[in-house]
XYZ file of C-alpha atoms in Angstrom:
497
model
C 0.000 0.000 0.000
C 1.303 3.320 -0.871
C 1.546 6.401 1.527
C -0.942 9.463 1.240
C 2.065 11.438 2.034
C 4.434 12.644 -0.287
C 7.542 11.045 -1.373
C 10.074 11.449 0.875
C 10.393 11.696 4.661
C 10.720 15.115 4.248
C 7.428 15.268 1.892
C 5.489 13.587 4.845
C 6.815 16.483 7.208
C 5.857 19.183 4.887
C 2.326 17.487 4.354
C 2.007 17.421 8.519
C 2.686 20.832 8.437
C 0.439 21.837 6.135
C -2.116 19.954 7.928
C -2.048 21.511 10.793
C -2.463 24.972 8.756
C -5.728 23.732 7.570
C -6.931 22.122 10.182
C -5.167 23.156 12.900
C -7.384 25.311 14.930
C -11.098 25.703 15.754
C -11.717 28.512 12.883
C -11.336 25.305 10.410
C -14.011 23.285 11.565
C -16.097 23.769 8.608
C -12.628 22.269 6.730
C -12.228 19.587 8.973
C -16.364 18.858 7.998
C -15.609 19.146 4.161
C -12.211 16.983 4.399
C -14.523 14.115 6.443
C -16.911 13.867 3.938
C -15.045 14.591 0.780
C -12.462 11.732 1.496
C -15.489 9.491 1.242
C -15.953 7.911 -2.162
C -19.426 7.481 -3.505
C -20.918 3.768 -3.591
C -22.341 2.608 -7.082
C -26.201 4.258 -6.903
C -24.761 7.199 -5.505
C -26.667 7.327 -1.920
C -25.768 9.685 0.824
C -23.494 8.156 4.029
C -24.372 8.525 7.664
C -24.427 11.503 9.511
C -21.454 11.244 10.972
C -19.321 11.225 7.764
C -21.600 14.447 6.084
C -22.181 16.683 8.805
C -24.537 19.641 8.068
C -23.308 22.808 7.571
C -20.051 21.047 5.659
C -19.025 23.516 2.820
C -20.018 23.598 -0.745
C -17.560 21.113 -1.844
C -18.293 18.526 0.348
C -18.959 15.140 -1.466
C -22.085 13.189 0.648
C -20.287 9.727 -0.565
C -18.923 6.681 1.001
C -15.845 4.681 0.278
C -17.810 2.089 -2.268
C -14.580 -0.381 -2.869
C -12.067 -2.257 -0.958
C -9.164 0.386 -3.290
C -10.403 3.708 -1.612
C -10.317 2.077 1.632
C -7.194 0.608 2.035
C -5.998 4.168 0.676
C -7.627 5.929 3.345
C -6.138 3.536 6.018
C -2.724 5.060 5.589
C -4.095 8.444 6.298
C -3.155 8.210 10.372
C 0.575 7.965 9.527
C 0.383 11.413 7.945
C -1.972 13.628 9.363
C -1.691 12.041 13.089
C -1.788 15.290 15.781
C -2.823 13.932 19.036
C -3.135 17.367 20.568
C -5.713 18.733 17.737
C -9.376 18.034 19.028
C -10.367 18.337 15.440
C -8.399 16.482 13.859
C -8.831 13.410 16.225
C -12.320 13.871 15.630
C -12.356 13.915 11.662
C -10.265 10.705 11.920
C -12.526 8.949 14.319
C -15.290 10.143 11.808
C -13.403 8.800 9.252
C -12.509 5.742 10.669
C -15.683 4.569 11.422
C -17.313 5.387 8.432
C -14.782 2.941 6.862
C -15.266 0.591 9.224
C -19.137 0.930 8.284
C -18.397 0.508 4.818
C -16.083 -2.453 5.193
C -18.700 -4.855 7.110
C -21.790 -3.439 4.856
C -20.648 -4.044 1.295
C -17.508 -6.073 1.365
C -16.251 -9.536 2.616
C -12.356 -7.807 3.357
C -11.853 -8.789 6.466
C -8.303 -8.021 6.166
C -8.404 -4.391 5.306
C -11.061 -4.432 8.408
C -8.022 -5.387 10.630
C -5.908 -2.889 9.313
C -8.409 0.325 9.713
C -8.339 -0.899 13.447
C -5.082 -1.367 13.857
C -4.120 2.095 12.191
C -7.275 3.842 14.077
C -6.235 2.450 17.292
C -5.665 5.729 19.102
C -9.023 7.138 18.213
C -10.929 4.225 19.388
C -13.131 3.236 16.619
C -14.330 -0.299 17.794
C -13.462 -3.696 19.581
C -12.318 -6.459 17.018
C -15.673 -7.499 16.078
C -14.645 -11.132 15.719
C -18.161 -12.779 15.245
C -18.354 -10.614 11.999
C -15.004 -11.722 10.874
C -16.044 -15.522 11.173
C -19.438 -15.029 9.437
C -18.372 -12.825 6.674
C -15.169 -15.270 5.836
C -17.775 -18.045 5.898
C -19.920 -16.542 3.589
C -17.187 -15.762 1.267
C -15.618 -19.002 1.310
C -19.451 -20.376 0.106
C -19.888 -17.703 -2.096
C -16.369 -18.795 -3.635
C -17.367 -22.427 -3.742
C -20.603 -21.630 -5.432
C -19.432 -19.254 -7.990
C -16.533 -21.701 -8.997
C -18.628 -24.795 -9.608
C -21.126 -22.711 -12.189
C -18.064 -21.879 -14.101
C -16.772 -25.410 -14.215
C -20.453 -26.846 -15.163
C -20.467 -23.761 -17.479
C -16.629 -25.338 -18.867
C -17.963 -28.915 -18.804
C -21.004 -27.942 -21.130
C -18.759 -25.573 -23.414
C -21.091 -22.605 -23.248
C -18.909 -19.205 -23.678
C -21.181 -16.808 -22.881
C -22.336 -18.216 -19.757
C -18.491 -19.289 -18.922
C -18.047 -15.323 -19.749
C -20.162 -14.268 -17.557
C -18.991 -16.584 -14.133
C -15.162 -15.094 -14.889
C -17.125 -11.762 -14.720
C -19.167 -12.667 -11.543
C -16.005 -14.299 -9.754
C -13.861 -10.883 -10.499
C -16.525 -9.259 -9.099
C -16.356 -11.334 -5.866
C -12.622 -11.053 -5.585
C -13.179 -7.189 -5.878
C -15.266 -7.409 -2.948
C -13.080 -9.095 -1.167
C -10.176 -7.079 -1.319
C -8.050 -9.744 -3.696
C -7.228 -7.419 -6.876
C -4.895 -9.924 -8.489
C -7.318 -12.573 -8.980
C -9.970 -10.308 -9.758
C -7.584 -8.933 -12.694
C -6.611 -12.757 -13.638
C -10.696 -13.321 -13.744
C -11.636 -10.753 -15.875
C -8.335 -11.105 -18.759
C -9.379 -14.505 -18.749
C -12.851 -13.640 -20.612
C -10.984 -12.523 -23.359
C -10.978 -16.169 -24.613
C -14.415 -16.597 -23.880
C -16.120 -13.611 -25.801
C -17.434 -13.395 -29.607
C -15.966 -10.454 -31.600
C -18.758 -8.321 -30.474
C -17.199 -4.685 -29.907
C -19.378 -4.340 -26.889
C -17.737 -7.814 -25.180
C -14.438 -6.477 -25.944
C -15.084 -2.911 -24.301
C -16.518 -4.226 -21.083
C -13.812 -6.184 -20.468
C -11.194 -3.565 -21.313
C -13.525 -1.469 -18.617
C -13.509 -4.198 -15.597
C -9.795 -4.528 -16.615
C -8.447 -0.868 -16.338
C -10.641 -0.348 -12.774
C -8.990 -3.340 -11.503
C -5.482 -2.351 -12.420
C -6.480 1.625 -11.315
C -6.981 -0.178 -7.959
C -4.184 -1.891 -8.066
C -2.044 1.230 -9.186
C -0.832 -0.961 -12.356
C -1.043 2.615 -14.386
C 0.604 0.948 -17.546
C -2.062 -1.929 -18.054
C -4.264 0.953 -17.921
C -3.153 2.647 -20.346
C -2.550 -0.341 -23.108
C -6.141 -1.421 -22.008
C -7.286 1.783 -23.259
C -5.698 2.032 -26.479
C -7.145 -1.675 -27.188
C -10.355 -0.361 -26.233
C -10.064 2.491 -28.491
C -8.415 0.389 -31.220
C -11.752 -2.074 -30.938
C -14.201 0.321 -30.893
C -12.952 2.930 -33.457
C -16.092 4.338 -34.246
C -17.588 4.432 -30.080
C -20.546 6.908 -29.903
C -21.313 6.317 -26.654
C -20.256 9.556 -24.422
C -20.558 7.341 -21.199
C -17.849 5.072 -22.152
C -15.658 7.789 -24.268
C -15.563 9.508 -20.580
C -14.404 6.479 -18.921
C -11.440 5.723 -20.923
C -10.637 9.399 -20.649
C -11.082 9.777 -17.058
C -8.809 6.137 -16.686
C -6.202 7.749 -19.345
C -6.105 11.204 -17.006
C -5.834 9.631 -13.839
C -2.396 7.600 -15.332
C -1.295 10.726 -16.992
C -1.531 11.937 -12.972
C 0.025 9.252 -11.832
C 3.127 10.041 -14.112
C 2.886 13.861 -13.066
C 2.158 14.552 -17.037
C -0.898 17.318 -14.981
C -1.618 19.532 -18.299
C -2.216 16.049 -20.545
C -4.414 14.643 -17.486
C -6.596 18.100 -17.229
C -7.078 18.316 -21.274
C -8.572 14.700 -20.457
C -10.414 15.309 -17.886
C -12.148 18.440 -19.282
C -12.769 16.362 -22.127
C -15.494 14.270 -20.270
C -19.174 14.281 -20.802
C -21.490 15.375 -17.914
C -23.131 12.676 -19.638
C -21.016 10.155 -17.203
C -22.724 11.582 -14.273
C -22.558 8.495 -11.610
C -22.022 5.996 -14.038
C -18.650 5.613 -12.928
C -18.931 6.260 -8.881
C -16.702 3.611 -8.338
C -13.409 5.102 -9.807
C -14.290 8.845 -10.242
C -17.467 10.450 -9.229
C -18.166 13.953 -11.246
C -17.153 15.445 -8.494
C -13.846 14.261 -8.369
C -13.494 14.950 -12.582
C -14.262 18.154 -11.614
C -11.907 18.858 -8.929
C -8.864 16.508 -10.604
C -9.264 18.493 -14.315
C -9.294 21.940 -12.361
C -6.492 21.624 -9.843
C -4.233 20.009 -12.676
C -5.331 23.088 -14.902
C -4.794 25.655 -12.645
C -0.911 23.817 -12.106
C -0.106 23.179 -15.867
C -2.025 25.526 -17.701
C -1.174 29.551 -18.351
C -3.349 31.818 -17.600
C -3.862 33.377 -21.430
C -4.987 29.018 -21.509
C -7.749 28.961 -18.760
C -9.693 31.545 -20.622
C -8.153 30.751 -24.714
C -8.230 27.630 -26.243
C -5.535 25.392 -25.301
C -4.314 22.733 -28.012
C -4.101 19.369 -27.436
C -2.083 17.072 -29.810
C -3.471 13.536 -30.034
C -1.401 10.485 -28.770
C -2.097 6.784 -29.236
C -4.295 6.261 -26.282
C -6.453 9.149 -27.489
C -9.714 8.176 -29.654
C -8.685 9.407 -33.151
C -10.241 12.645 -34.371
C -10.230 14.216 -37.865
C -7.141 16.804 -38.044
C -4.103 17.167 -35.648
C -5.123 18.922 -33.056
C -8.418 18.985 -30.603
C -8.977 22.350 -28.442
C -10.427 22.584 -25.575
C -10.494 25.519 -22.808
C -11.508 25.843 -19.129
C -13.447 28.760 -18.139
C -15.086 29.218 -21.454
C -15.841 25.172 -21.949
C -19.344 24.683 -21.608
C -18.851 20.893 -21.350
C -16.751 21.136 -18.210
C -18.860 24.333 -16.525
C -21.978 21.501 -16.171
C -18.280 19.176 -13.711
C -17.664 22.882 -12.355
C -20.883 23.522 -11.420
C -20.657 20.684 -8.778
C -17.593 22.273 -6.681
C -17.936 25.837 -6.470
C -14.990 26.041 -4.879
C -12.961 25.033 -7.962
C -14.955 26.721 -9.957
C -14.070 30.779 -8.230
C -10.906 29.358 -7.694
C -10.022 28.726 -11.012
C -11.846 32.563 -12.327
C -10.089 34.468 -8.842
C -7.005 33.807 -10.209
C -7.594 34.621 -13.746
C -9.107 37.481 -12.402
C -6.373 38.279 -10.472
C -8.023 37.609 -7.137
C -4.881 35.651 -5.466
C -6.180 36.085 -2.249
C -9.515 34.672 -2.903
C -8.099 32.208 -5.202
C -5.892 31.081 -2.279
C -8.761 30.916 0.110
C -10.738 28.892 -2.340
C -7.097 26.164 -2.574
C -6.864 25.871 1.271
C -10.529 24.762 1.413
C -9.530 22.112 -1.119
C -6.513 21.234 0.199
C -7.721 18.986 2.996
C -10.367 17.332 0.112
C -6.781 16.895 -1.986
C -4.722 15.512 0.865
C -7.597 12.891 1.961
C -8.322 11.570 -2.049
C -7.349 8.406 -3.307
C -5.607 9.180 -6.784
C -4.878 13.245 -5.829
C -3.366 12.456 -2.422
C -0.020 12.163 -3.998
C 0.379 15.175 -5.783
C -1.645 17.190 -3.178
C 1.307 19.110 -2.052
C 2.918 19.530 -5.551
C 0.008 20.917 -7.274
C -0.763 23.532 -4.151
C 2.389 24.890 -4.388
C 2.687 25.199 -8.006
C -0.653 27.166 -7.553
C 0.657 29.485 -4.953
C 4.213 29.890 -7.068
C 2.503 30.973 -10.334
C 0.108 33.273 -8.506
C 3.397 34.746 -6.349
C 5.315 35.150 -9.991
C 2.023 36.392 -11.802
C 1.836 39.039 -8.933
C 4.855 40.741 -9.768
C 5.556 40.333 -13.085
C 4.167 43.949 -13.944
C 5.938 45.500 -11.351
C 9.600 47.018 -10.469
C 9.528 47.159 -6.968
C 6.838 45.698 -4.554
C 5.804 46.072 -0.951
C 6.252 42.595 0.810
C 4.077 43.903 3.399
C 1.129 44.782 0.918
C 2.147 41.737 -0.729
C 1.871 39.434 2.593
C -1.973 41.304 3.008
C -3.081 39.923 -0.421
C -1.757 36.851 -0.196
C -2.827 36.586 4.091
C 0.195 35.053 4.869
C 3.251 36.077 7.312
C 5.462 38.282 5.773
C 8.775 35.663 6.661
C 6.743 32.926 5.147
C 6.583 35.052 1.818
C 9.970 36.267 2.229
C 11.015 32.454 2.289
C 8.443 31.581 -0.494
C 10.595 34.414 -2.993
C 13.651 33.760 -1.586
C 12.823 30.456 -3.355
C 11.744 31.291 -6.505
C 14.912 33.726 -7.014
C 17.070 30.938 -6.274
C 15.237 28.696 -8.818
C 15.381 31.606 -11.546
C 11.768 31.393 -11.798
C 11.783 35.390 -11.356
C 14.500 38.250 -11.354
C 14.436 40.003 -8.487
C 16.593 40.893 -5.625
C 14.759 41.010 -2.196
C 15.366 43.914 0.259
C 14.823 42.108 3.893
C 15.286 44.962 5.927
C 12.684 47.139 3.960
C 10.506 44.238 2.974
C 10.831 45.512 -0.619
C 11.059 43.375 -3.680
C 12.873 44.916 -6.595
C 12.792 43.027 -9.972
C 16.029 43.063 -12.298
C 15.651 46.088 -14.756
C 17.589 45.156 -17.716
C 19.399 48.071 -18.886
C 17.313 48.968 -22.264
C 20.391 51.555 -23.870
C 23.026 49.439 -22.636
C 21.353 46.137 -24.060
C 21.006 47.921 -27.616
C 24.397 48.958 -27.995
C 25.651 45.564 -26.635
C 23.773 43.761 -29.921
C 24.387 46.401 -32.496
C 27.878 45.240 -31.851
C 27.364 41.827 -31.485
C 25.369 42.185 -35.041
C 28.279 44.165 -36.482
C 30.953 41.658 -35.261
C 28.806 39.358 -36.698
C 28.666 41.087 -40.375
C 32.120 41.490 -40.710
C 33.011 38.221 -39.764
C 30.610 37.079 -42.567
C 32.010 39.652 -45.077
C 35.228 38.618 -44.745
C 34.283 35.188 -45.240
C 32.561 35.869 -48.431
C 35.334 38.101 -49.853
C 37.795 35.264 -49.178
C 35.368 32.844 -50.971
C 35.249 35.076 -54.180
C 38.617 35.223 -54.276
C 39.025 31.333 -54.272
C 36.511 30.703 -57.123
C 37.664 33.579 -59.223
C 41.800 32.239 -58.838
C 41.174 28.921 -58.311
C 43.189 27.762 -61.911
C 46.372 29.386 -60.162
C 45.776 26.965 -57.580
C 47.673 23.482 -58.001
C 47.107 20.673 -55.483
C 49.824 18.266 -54.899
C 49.587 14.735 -53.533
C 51.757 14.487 -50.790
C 54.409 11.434 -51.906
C 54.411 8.673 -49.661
C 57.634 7.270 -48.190
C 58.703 3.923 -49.442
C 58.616 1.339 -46.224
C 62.598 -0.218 -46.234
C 62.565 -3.785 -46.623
């Protein structure tokens, strides 16, 4: 199982400090509602969860869903290791929350009875729940029957040589192994259909679908991606929007996983609202929503978010007529009916367009905690906020000569050392020109010398010119005298024998 954290020890401190920024004090308890909820993923027929997992009054945001697969929750068990502040009342509280809403989830719609260990044993200090042992027994009882039962249809189905129905038992025993937590098998189930199924198109796609969720949970990002360009190579002519969405949205999330954010958002802003819940148990519109803007707002520039941005096609893209598709953010009506469902991403995304850092940057530390706490973002939480911050600290000064840090600190309502440190940074990394005065707080940008410059390449362009000239002149001269020229072979020395 990998880490919500970042990547390094030192990713994991960064992300615990961060965490107690957001959630750190009683001012944040709306956050701490949103992140309890919002880390939730929705079950199949989208229904609400309890109570305890959507509080009222959570903000606009907040996702009313439930962790609907054994993937999302074994993610979410790792969550303790990196957000863990015993002294925060809040944050104890949004993990018990949290904890027992997985624990709900577990013993409703799975048989994992290992991942039910695990939430315990992470969740200890919070006190979810005794070992509920009885369960355990029953449920690996059950499973073991349900096993039993499902493989003696498919070897009556084998016996009799019927494909379709042998088809269909791989199907329903992937499907079991899902629920149980065992992804391998489930993935070794569902290829195995392949030699079961007619040529049918539709055949081929399903099992391309079941295939790519199954290796999404298990975080095989590669099999995703060559299921998707054999599910684009089959169907080469798929009008269904439901399905074109899916392979996008399964193509995005392992452009994400590779850190390739502006190829993921063109993907993800690519999807039909058409896909609504019909895919809950990967990606909920919600999360298309948040996952295309945040990886916008990082990649794209802000001339993009408003403009058309070009997209060139690659091989797991369905082909299209020309070279190019374009596609655009704020002005893409497609993707304003994902927006529409997270405000927050939504004025986030036009604040800083608008130039509105600070409410731009109010809008990202509401999502930050919904970032941190999902299953595929969780990752690149850290990454993409700072990215955010960076281009809206660079886009800030870029018109100006000198600026007040102190002014500067106001927009951005952060400590003036903290944005000291956050320039300091950028300088060093070249991303800007600018010298920083610490005792004024004053942040003067590089003014190139403009007369200086020009004389330097009128110069450089005469230099240049004569060199050339010459060269020419010389090359004239050759062709024009070139029969009072007489090349001689050297003569070789004779080797003594």
């Amino acid at each position: 199982m990998r880490h919500i954290a970042g990547f390094s020890a030192e990713g994991r401190k960064r992300e615990r400090e961060q965490s107690r920024r957001m959630m750190g004090n009683g001012d944040n308890e709306s956050e701490k509602k949103t992140t309890t909820s919002a880390a939730l993923k929705s079950n199949g027929n989208g229904s609400s969860t309890s109570a305890a997992a959507s509080p009222a009054g959570a903000s606009s945001s907040t996702r009313n869903t439930s962790p609907q697969n054994s993937a999302s929750v074994r993610k979410l068990t790792q969550l303790p290791q990196n957000v863990q502040e015993p002294q925060n009342d809040n944050v104890l509280q949004f993990l018990k929350d949290l904890g027992t809403e997985l624990v709900r989830v577990i013993k409703t719609e799975t048989y994992d009875t290992k991942t039910y260990g695990e939430v315990l044993k992470e969740f200890d200090y919070v006190n979810i729940e005794d070992s509920d042992d009885v369960w355990i027994n029953e449920t690996d009882k059950k499973a073991q029957a349900t096993l039993e039962k499902l493989e003696l249809e498919l070897n009556s189905y084998k016996t009799n040589f019927i494909k379709e129905s042998v088809r269909m038992a791989y199907n329903q025993l992937g499907d079991f192994f899902l629920k149980k937590g065992d992804f391998q098998e489930a993935l070794k189930s569902f290829i195995r259909t392949r030699d079961y199924s007619n040529s049918s198109p539709q055949y081929l796609i399903d099992m391309c679908l079941r295939i790519i969720k199954t290796s999404l949970y298990l975080g095989n990002y590669s099999l995703v991606q060559q299921y998707v360009t054999k599910a684009y190579q089959v169907g080469e002519k798929i009008t269904d929007e439901v399905v074109l969405s899916k392979l996008r949205v399964a193509s995005a999330l392992a452009d994400l996983d590779a850190k390739r954010y502006k190829s993921a958002a063109l993907k993800f802003i690519e999807c039909n609202i058409a896909i609504d819940n019909e895919y809950n148990d990967v990606a909920t519109a919600h999360d298309i929503a948040l996952y295309g803007g945040v990886c916008a707002l990082a990649s794209f520039t802000r001339r993009e978010l408003s403009s058309p941005a070009k997209k060139k096609n690659s091989k797991d893209d369905k082909p299209r007529r020309g070279d190019e598709s374009v596609v655009s953010v704020i002005n893409n009506m497609n993707f304003e009916n994902f927006l529409e469902l997270v405000p927050d991403v939504r004025a986030m995304i036009v604040a800083f367009y608008e130039s509105k850092y600070s409410k731009c940057l109010e809008n990202l530390n509401k999502l930050l905690p919904v970032m941190m706490t999902d299953v595929f973002l969780c990752n690149h939480a850290l990454y993409l906020y700072e990215t955010i911050r960076s281009k809206a600290l660079k886009q800030y000064v870029s018109p100006f000569t000198s600026v007040d840090m102190q002014q500067m600190a106001a927009t951005f309502s952060c400590p003036v050392e903290d944005l000291e440190k956050d320039l300091a940074r950028l300088i060093q990394n070249k991303e800007i020109k600018a010298r920083i005065d610490s005792h004024n707080k004053i942040l003067y940008a590089r003014v190139v010398d403009q007369r200086t410059n020009t004389f330097e390449k009128i110069i450089r362009f005469g230099d240049e010119f004569v060199r050339e000239t010459e060269s020419n002149i010389l090359r004239m001269n050759l062709l024009k005298h070139q029969k009072d020229f007489v090349i001689k072979a050297k003569k070789s020395k004779k080797v003594a024998q």
